[in-house]
Short mmCIF file of C-alpha atoms and ligand atoms in Angstrom, two decimals:
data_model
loop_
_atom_site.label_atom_id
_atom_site.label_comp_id
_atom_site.label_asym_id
_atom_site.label_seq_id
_atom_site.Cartn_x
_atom_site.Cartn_y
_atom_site.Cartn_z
CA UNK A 1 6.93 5.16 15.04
CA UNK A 2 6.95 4.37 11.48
CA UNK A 3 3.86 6.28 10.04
CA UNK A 4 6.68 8.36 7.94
CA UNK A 5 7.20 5.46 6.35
CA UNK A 6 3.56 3.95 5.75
CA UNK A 7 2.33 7.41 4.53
CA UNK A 8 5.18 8.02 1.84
CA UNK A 9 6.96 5.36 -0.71
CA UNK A 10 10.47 4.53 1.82
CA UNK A 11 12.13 5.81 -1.26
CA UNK A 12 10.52 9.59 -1.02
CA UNK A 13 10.62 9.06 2.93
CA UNK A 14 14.49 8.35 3.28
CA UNK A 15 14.94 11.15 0.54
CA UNK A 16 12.61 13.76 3.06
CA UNK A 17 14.66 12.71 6.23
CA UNK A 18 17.83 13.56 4.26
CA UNK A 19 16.89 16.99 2.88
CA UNK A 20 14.95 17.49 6.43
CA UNK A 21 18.57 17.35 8.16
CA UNK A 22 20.25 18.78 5.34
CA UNK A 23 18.14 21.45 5.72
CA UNK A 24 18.97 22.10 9.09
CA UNK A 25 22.57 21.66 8.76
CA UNK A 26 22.95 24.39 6.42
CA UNK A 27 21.04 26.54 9.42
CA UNK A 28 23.54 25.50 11.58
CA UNK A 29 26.42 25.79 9.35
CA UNK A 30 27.78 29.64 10.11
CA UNK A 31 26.77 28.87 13.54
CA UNK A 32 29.14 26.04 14.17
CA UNK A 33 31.73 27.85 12.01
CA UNK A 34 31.69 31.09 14.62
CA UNK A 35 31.79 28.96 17.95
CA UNK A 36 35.19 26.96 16.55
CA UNK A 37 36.45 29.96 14.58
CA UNK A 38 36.82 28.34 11.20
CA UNK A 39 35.01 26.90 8.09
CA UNK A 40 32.89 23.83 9.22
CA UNK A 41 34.67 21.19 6.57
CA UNK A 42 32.42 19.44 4.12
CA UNK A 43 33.53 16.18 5.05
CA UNK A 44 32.21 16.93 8.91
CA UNK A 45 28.76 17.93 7.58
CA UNK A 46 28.26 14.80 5.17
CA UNK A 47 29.44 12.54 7.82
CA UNK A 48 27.14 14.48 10.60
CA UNK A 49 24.52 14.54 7.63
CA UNK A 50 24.62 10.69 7.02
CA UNK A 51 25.18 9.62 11.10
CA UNK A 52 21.78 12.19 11.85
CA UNK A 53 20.06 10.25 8.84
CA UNK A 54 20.78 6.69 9.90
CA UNK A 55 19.80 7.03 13.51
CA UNK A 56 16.80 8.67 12.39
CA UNK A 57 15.57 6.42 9.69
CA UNK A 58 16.02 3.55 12.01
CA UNK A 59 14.13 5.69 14.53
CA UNK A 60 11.26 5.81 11.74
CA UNK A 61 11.62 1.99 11.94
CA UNK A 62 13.15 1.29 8.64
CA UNK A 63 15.04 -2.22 8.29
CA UNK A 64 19.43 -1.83 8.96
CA UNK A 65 20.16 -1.65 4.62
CA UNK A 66 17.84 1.34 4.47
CA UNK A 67 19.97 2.68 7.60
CA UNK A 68 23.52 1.97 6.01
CA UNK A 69 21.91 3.60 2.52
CA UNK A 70 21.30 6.53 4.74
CA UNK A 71 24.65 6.49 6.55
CA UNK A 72 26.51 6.81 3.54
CA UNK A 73 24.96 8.56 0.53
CA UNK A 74 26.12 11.82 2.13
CA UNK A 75 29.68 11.21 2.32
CA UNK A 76 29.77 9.38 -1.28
CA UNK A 77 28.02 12.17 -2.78
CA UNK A 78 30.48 14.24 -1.49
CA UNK A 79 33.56 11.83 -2.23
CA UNK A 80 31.63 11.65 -6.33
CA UNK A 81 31.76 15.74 -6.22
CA UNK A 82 35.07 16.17 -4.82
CA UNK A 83 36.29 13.58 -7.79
CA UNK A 84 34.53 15.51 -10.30
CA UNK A 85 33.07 12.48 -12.00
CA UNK A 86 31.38 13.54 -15.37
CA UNK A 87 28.03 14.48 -14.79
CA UNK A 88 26.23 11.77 -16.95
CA UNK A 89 26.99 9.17 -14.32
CA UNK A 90 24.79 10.20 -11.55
CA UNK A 91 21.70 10.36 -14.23
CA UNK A 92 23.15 6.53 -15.53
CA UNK A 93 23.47 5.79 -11.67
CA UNK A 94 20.38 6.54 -10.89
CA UNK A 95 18.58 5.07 -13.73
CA UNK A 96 20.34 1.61 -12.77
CA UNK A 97 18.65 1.85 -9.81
CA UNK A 98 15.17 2.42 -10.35
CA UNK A 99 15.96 -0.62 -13.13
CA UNK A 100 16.95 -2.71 -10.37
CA UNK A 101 14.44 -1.63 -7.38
CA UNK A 102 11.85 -1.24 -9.11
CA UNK A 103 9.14 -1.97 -7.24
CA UNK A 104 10.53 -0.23 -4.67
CA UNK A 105 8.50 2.97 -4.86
CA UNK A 106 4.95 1.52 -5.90
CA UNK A 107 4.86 -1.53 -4.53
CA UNK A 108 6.85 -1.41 -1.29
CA UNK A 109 8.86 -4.34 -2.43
CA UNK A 110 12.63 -4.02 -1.89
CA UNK A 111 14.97 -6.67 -3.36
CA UNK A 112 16.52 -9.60 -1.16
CA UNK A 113 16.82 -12.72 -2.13
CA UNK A 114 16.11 -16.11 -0.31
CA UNK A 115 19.02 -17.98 1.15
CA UNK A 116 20.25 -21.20 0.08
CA UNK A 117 19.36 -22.97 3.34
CA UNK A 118 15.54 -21.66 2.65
CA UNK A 119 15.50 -22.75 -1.31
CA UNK A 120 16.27 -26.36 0.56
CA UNK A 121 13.41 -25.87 2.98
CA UNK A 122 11.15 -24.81 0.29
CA UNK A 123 12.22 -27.86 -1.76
CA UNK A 124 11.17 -30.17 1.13
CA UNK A 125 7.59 -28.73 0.91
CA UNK A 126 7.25 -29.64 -2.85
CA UNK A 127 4.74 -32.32 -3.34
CA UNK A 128 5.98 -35.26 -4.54
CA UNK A 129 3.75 -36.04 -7.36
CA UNK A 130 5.41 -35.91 -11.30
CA UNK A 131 5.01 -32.68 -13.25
CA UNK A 132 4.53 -30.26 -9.90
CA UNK A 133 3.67 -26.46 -11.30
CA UNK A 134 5.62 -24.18 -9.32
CA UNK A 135 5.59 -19.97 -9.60
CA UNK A 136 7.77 -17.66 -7.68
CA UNK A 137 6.28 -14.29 -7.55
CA UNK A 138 8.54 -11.65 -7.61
CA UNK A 139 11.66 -14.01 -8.85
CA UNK A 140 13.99 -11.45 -8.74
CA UNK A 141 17.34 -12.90 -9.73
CA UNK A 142 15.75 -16.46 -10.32
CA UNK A 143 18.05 -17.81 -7.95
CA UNK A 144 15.76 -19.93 -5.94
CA UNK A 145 14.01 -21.69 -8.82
CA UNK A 146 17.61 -22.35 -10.54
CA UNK A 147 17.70 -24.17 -7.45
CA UNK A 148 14.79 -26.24 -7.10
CA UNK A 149 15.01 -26.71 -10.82
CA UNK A 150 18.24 -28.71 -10.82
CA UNK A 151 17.09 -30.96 -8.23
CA UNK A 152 13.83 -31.47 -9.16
CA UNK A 153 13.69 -32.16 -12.66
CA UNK A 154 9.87 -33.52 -13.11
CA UNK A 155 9.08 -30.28 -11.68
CA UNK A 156 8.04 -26.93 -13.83
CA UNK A 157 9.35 -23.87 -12.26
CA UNK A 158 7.87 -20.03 -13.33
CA UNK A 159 9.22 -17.15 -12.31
CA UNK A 160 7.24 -13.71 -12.18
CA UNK A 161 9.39 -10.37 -12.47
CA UNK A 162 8.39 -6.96 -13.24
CA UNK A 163 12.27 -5.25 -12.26
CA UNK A 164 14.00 -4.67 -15.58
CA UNK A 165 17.58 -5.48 -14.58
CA UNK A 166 16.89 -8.09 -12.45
CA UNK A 167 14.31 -10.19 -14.88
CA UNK A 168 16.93 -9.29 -17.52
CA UNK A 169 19.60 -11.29 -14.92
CA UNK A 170 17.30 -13.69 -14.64
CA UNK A 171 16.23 -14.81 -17.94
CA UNK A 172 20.10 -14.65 -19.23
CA UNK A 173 21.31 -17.29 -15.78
CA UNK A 174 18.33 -19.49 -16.61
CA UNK A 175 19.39 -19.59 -20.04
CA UNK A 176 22.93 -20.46 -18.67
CA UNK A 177 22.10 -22.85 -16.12
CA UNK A 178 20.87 -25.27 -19.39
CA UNK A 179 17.42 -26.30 -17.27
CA UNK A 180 14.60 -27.10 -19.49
CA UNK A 181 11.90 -27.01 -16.56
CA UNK A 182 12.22 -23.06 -15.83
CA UNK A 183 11.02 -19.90 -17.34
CA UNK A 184 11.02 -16.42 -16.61
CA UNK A 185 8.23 -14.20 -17.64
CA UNK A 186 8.01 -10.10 -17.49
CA UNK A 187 4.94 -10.05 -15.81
CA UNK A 188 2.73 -8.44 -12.80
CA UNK A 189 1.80 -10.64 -10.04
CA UNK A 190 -1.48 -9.66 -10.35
CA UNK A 191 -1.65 -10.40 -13.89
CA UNK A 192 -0.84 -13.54 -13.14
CA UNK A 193 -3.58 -16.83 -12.96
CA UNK A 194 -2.53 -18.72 -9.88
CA UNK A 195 -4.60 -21.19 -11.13
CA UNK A 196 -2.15 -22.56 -13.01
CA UNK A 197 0.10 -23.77 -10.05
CA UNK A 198 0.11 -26.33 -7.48
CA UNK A 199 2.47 -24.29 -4.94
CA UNK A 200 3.13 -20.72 -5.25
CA UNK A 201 6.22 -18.87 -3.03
CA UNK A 202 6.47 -15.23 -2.53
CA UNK A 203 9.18 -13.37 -0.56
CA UNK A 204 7.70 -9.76 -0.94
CA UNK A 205 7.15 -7.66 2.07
CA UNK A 206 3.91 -6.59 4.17
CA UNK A 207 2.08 -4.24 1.86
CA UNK A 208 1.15 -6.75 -0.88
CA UNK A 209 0.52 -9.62 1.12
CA UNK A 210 -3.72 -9.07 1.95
CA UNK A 211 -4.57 -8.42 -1.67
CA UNK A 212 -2.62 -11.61 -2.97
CA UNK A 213 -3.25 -13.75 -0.43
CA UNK A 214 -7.07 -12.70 -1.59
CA UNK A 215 -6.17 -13.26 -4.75
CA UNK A 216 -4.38 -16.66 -4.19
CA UNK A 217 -7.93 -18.01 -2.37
CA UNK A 218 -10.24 -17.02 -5.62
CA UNK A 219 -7.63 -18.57 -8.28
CA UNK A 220 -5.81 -21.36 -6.54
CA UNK A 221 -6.80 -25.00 -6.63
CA UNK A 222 -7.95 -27.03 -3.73
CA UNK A 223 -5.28 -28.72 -1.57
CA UNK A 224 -2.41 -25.97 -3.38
CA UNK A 225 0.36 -24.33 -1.46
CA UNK A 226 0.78 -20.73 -1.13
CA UNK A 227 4.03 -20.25 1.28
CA UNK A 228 5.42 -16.77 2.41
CA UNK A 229 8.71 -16.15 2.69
CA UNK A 230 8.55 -14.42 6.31
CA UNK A 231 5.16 -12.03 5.53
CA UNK A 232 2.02 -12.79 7.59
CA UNK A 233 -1.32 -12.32 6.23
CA UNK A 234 -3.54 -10.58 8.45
CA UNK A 235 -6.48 -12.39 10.02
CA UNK A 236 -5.23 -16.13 8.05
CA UNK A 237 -3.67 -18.08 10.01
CA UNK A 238 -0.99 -20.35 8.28
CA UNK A 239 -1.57 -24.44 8.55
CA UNK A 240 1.97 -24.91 8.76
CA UNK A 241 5.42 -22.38 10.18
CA UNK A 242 8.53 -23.96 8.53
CA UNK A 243 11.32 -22.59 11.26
CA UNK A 244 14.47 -22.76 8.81
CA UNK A 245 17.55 -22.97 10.71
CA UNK A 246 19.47 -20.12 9.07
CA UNK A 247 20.89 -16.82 10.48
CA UNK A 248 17.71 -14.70 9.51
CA UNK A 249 15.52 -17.48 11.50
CA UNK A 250 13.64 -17.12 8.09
CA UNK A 251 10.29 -18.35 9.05
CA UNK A 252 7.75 -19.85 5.95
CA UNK A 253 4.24 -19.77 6.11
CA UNK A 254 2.57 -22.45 4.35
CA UNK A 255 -1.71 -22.04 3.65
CA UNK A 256 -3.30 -25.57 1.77
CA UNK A 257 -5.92 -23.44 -0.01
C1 LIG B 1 12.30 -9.66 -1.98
S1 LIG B 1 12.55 -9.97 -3.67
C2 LIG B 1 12.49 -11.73 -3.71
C3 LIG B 1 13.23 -12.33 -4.86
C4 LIG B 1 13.12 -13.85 -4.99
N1 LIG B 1 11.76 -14.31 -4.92
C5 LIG B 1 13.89 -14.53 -3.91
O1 LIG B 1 13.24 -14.94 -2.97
O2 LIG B 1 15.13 -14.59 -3.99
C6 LIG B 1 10.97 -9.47 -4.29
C7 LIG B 1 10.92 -9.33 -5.81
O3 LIG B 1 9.57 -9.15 -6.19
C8 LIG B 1 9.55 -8.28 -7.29
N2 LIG B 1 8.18 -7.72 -7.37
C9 LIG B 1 7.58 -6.93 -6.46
N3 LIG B 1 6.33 -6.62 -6.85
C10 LIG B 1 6.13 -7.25 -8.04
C11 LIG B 1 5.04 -7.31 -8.95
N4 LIG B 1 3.89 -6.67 -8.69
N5 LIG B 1 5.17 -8.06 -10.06
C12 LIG B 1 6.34 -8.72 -10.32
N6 LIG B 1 7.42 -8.68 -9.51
C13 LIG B 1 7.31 -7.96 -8.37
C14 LIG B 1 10.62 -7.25 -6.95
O4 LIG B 1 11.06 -6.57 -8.11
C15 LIG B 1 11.70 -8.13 -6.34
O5 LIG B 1 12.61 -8.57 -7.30
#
């Protein structure tokens, strides 16, 4: 069911589905208007618009936020038109987007952030040992490290980011929180030597998760952790499932390389 969604970026997908069923709306328009004898209102059509485009994204197998995206652009678009907002902001709106997701249409990888009951499982798995090296790849707002940094402070946390807005976040709250044990850098994953770390966490999503896992065996060091946030790695076994008791049943998978 979703090879819409493996073929195209989700991004272009969820923008085909909606002009898809826009385009058929506007087919059906006059012909809804002559069975009930008046103007279909806009409001009906961008609530019928965003109801078609939720049921069918989820049908397409997206995740529920991609369906509630779907259910509503429609009628805010409509409610932004209606209000006659200057036309800059949709440009500016749009722009703050792709600053914040990012990685959304080439790498597959949305933005969600680990839970405060998971940064506490995670800092369980830390080896004990002074002076731990520890990288999240794909920090996003640096949350989780700002976490383990404060209560592990013989620890060095790095956090990986390529998402303008939300390295930017990052960077300025790490600054804030005063912790001398955590950077930020504006850097690829794959540009990244994993050599450098004794445990490395990622929360990404599917689609990246064979060629750094590869990655993670040629550069890591023996007896290193490399633990998923929730994304299997086809054909590797874990060593160790970490079942974290939190709503998500957010499940870690931990590899000793
Ligand atoms: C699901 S979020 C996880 C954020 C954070 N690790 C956490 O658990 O709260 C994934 C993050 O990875 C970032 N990302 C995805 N691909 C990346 C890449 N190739 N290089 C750097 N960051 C990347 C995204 O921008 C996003 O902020």
């Amino acid at each position: 069911m979703n090879f819409l969604k493996k073929e195209l970026s989700p991004v272009f997908a969820a923008l085909a589905i909606q002009a898809v069923i826009f385009g058929g709306l506007s087919l059906l328009r006059p012909v809804i208007a002559e069975a009930i004898d008046m103007p279909v209102p806009l409001l009906w059509l961008a609530l019928t618009q965003g109801l078609i485009a939720g049921i069918v994204t989820r049908g397409f197998g997206f995740s529920i936020p991609w369906v509630i995206g779907q259910l509503v652009a429609p009628p805010l678009l409509l409610f932004a038109l209606v209000l006659d907002l200057p036309s800059w902001i949709f440009p500016v709106i749009l722009l703050l987007l792709i600053l914040v997701f990012w990685n959304v249409a080439v790498g597959r990888v949305p933005l969600f952030l680990t839970n405060r009951t998971t940064s506490v499982a995670i800092l369980k798995l830390l080896p004990k040992k002074k002076g731990v090296q520890m990288a999240d790849l794909g920090s996003g707002l640096g949350g989780t490290l700002r976490h383990l940094a404060k209560h592990r402070p013989d620890a060095r946390f790095t956090g990986l980011e390529t998402a303008p807005i939300p390295f930017a976040l990052s960077w300025l709250l790490g600054r804030l929180s005063g912790a001398n044990n955590l950077a930020f850098r504006f850097q690829d994953i794959f540009r990244a030597d994993l050599g450098a770390f004794d445990v490395v966490y990622c929360f990404l999503s599917p689609v990246p998760m064979p060629e750094l896992f590869k990655k993670a065996k040629a550069e890591m060091k023996p007896g290193s952790l490399f633990i998923s946030n929730s994304f299997e790695v086809a054909g590797h076994k874990p060593h160790k499932i970490v079942e974290v008791d939190d709503r998500r049943r957010t499940k870690l998978l931990v590899w000793r390389m």
